[in-house]
CSV table of C-alpha atoms in Angstrom, one decimal:
chain,number,residue,atom,x,y,z
A,1,MET,CA,166.8,76.7,135.6
A,2,THR,CA,169.8,78.0,134.3
A,3,GLY,CA,168.9,81.0,132.0
A,4,THR,CA,168.9,84.7,132.9
A,5,SER,CA,166.3,86.2,130.9
A,6,VAL,CA,162.2,85.5,130.6
A,7,HIS,CA,161.4,85.4,126.9
A,8,LEU,CA,158.1,86.9,125.5
A,9,ALA,CA,157.2,85.5,122.3
A,10,VAL,CA,156.0,88.2,119.6
A,11,TYR,CA,154.3,87.8,116.6
A,12,ASP,CA,151.8,90.2,114.7
A,13,THR,CA,148.1,90.1,116.2
A,14,PHE,CA,149.5,89.3,119.9
A,15,ALA,CA,147.4,90.4,122.6
A,16,ASP,CA,149.7,92.9,124.3
A,17,TRP,CA,147.6,93.7,127.5
A,18,GLU,CA,148.2,90.3,128.6
A,19,PRO,CA,151.8,90.0,129.9
A,20,GLY,CA,152.2,93.5,130.9
A,21,PHE,CA,151.2,93.0,134.6
A,22,ALA,CA,153.9,89.7,134.9
A,23,THR,CA,156.7,91.7,133.0
A,24,ALA,CA,156.3,95.2,134.5
A,25,GLN,CA,156.9,92.9,138.2
A,26,LEU,CA,159.8,90.9,136.4
A,27,THR,CA,161.6,93.8,135.1
A,28,ASP,CA,161.4,95.6,138.4
A,29,HIS,CA,162.6,92.6,140.7
A,30,GLY,CA,165.5,92.0,138.4
A,31,HIS,CA,164.6,89.6,135.8
A,32,THR,CA,165.6,90.9,131.9
A,33,VAL,CA,162.8,90.6,129.5
A,34,ARG,CA,163.7,89.7,126.2
A,35,THR,CA,161.4,89.5,123.1
A,36,VAL,CA,161.3,86.6,120.8
A,37,GLY,CA,160.1,86.8,116.8
A,38,LEU,CA,159.6,84.3,114.6
A,39,THR,CA,162.4,86.3,112.6
A,40,THR,CA,163.9,89.7,113.9
A,41,ALA,CA,161.3,91.6,111.3
A,42,PRO,CA,158.6,94.1,113.3
A,43,VAL,CA,155.5,92.7,114.4
A,44,THR,CA,152.5,94.2,115.0
A,45,THR,CA,150.3,93.7,118.2
A,46,MET,CA,146.8,93.5,118.4
A,47,GLY,CA,146.7,96.6,120.0
A,48,GLY,CA,148.9,98.7,117.1
A,49,VAL,CA,151.8,98.4,118.2
A,50,ARG,CA,154.9,97.7,116.5
A,51,VAL,CA,157.7,95.6,118.5
A,52,GLN,CA,161.0,94.8,117.2
A,53,PRO,CA,162.0,91.2,118.7
A,54,ASP,CA,165.4,90.9,120.6
A,55,LEU,CA,166.1,87.7,118.7
A,56,ALA,CA,164.5,85.0,116.5
A,57,LEU,CA,163.1,81.7,117.5
A,58,ALA,CA,165.9,79.8,116.1
A,59,GLY,CA,168.7,81.4,118.0
A,60,LEU,CA,166.6,80.5,121.6
A,61,ALA,CA,167.9,77.7,123.5
A,62,PRO,CA,165.6,76.8,127.1
A,63,GLY,CA,168.9,76.6,128.8
A,64,ASP,CA,169.1,80.5,128.3
A,65,SER,CA,165.9,81.6,129.5
A,66,GLU,CA,163.7,81.1,133.2
A,67,LEU,CA,160.7,81.3,131.3
A,68,LEU,CA,158.8,81.3,128.0
A,69,ILE,CA,155.9,83.4,127.9
A,70,LEU,CA,153.3,82.8,125.2
A,71,THR,CA,150.1,85.3,124.7
A,72,GLY,CA,146.9,85.3,123.2
A,73,ALA,CA,147.0,85.8,119.0
A,74,SER,CA,143.9,85.8,116.4
A,75,LEU,CA,146.8,83.8,114.4
A,76,TRP,CA,146.5,80.9,117.2
A,77,ASP,CA,143.3,80.2,115.6
A,78,THR,CA,143.3,81.3,112.0
A,79,GLY,CA,146.4,78.8,110.5
A,80,ASP,CA,149.7,77.2,111.6
A,81,THR,CA,151.9,80.1,111.6
A,82,LEU,CA,152.3,80.2,115.1
A,83,ASP,CA,153.1,76.4,115.5
A,84,PRO,CA,156.8,76.9,115.9
A,85,PHE,CA,156.5,78.7,119.3
A,86,ALA,CA,154.1,75.8,120.7
A,87,ARG,CA,157.3,73.3,119.2
A,88,ALA,CA,160.0,75.4,121.1
A,89,ALA,CA,157.2,75.2,124.4
A,90,ARG,CA,157.6,71.6,124.1
A,91,ASP,CA,161.4,71.9,124.0
A,92,PHE,CA,161.2,74.3,127.0
A,93,LEU,CA,159.5,71.9,129.1
A,94,ASP,CA,161.3,68.8,128.2
A,95,ALA,CA,164.2,70.7,129.1
A,96,GLY,CA,162.5,71.5,132.4
A,97,VAL,CA,162.3,74.8,131.6
A,98,PRO,CA,158.8,76.6,132.7
A,99,VAL,CA,156.1,77.6,130.2
A,100,ALA,CA,153.7,80.3,131.1
A,101,ALA,CA,150.6,81.0,128.5
A,102,ILE,CA,147.5,82.0,128.1
A,103,CYS,CA,144.5,83.3,126.2
A,104,GLY,CA,145.0,81.5,122.6
A,105,ALA,CA,148.2,80.1,123.3
A,106,THR,CA,146.7,77.3,125.5
A,107,ALA,CA,144.9,76.1,122.2
A,108,GLY,CA,148.7,76.2,120.1
A,109,LEU,CA,149.9,74.1,122.8
A,110,ALA,CA,146.7,71.9,123.4
A,111,ARG,CA,147.1,70.8,119.2
A,112,GLU,CA,151.2,70.1,120.2
A,113,GLY,CA,149.3,67.4,122.4
A,114,LEU,CA,151.3,69.4,125.3
A,115,LEU,CA,148.0,69.5,127.4
A,116,ASP,CA,146.9,66.0,126.9
A,117,ASP,CA,148.1,64.7,130.4
A,118,ARG,CA,149.1,68.0,132.4
A,119,SER,CA,146.4,69.6,135.3
A,120,HIS,CA,145.7,73.4,132.5
A,121,THR,CA,143.0,75.8,132.0
A,122,SER,CA,142.1,78.3,129.1
A,123,ALA,CA,138.9,80.5,128.5
A,124,VAL,CA,136.5,77.6,128.1
A,125,SER,CA,136.7,74.2,128.1
A,126,PHE,CA,134.8,74.0,124.8
A,127,TYR,CA,137.5,76.3,123.5
A,128,LEU,CA,140.3,73.7,123.7
A,129,ALA,CA,138.1,70.6,123.1
A,130,ALA,CA,137.7,72.0,119.4
A,131,THR,CA,141.4,71.5,119.0
A,132,GLY,CA,140.5,67.9,119.5
A,133,TYR,CA,143.3,67.3,122.1
A,134,ALA,CA,143.2,64.8,124.4
A,135,GLY,CA,143.4,66.6,127.6
A,136,GLY,CA,139.9,67.1,128.3
A,137,ALA,CA,140.1,65.7,131.7
A,138,HIS,CA,142.9,67.8,133.4
A,139,TYR,CA,140.9,70.6,132.4
A,140,VAL,CA,140.4,73.3,135.6
A,141,GLU,CA,138.0,75.9,136.1
A,142,ALA,CA,140.1,78.3,138.0
A,143,ASP,CA,141.5,81.8,136.9
A,144,ALA,CA,144.9,80.2,136.3
A,145,VAL,CA,146.8,77.1,136.9
A,146,THR,CA,149.9,75.7,137.5
A,147,ASP,CA,151.2,72.4,136.9
A,148,ALA,CA,154.6,71.6,138.1
A,149,GLY,CA,155.8,69.3,135.8
A,150,GLY,CA,157.9,67.0,137.9
A,151,ALA,CA,161.8,66.1,137.8
A,152,SER,CA,162.2,65.4,134.4
A,153,ARG,CA,159.6,68.5,132.8
A,154,GLY,CA,159.1,71.9,133.0
A,155,ALA,CA,156.3,73.7,134.9
A,156,LEU,CA,153.8,74.7,132.8
A,157,VAL,CA,151.4,78.0,133.7
A,158,THR,CA,147.7,78.5,132.1
A,159,ALA,CA,145.4,81.1,132.1
A,160,GLY,CA,142.0,82.3,130.4
A,161,PRO,CA,142.1,85.9,128.2
A,162,THR,CA,140.4,87.7,131.0
A,163,GLU,CA,143.2,86.6,133.6
A,164,PRO,CA,145.8,88.1,133.1
A,165,ILE,CA,146.5,89.0,136.9
A,166,ALA,CA,146.2,85.8,137.8
A,167,PHE,CA,148.6,84.5,135.1
A,168,ALA,CA,151.0,87.1,136.6
A,169,ARG,CA,150.5,85.8,139.8
A,170,GLU,CA,151.2,82.1,138.8
A,171,ILE,CA,154.7,83.4,137.1
A,172,PHE,CA,155.2,85.2,140.3
A,173,GLU,CA,155.0,82.2,142.4
A,174,LEU,CA,156.8,80.2,140.3
A,175,LEU,CA,159.9,82.2,139.9
A,176,GLY,CA,160.2,83.3,143.7
A,177,VAL,CA,159.4,87.2,142.4
A,178,PHE,CA,157.2,87.5,145.9
A,179,GLY,CA,157.0,85.6,149.2
A,180,PRO,CA,153.5,84.3,150.0
A,181,LYS,CA,152.6,87.4,152.5
A,182,LYS,CA,153.7,89.8,149.0
A,183,LEU,CA,152.4,87.6,146.5
A,184,ASP,CA,148.8,87.8,148.1
A,185,ALA,CA,148.8,91.5,148.9
A,186,TRP,CA,150.0,92.2,145.3
A,187,TYR,CA,147.1,90.0,144.2
A,188,ARG,CA,144.3,92.0,145.8
A,189,LEU,CA,145.8,95.2,145.3
A,190,PHE,CA,145.7,94.6,141.6
A,191,HIS,CA,142.7,92.2,141.7
A,192,ASP,CA,140.7,93.5,144.1
A,193,SER,CA,141.5,97.0,144.4
A,194,ASP,CA,142.4,96.6,148.0
A,195,ALA,CA,144.0,99.5,149.0
A,196,SER,CA,144.7,98.5,152.4
A,197,ALA,CA,147.4,95.6,150.5
A,198,TYR,CA,149.5,98.7,149.5
A,199,GLU,CA,151.2,99.2,152.5
A,200,GLU,CA,152.0,95.0,152.9
A,201,LEU,CA,153.6,95.2,149.7
A,202,ASN,CA,155.7,97.5,150.7
A,203,GLU,CA,156.9,96.7,154.2
């Protein structure tokens, strides 16, 4: 990874609660989070929040990034508007730069053929099966999954729509935000409401 920024894709109807756990901690630990839209025109999230993208997708190069995050959005299931983001994910993975996709974005990657030979998860297996993709044998029943990719391909994180905390955990491990002990403490604190993990996280 040669980039210095994490790029968060933003588009109309994007599920604004899904990347929040990840982006908050990434920012707190020295990573720069930049938003990327189809253009630099403002978009409106599913929660009604207006977001001004930092840059347009055409200006995003994998070499300038540590990670591309794709969130869910109703647009993933209602047409081809977001297909350019799935193609960008292919460019990232081919360049050895990781991608993290949650909720409906996993369907976008499935339609692009990016899940055909990688371990992955999503909301439920039949949601992805409806895309007609060829990767059903690689579907994993888990909150979140990281496929390491290998020497010539970037790692790929996938998660279902109810798992933003597990999604964040995979991203933190991938980017080395926390060591194993603190990563476990962070997950127990936010996922399990384990108050005892707070002290471990702040040691």
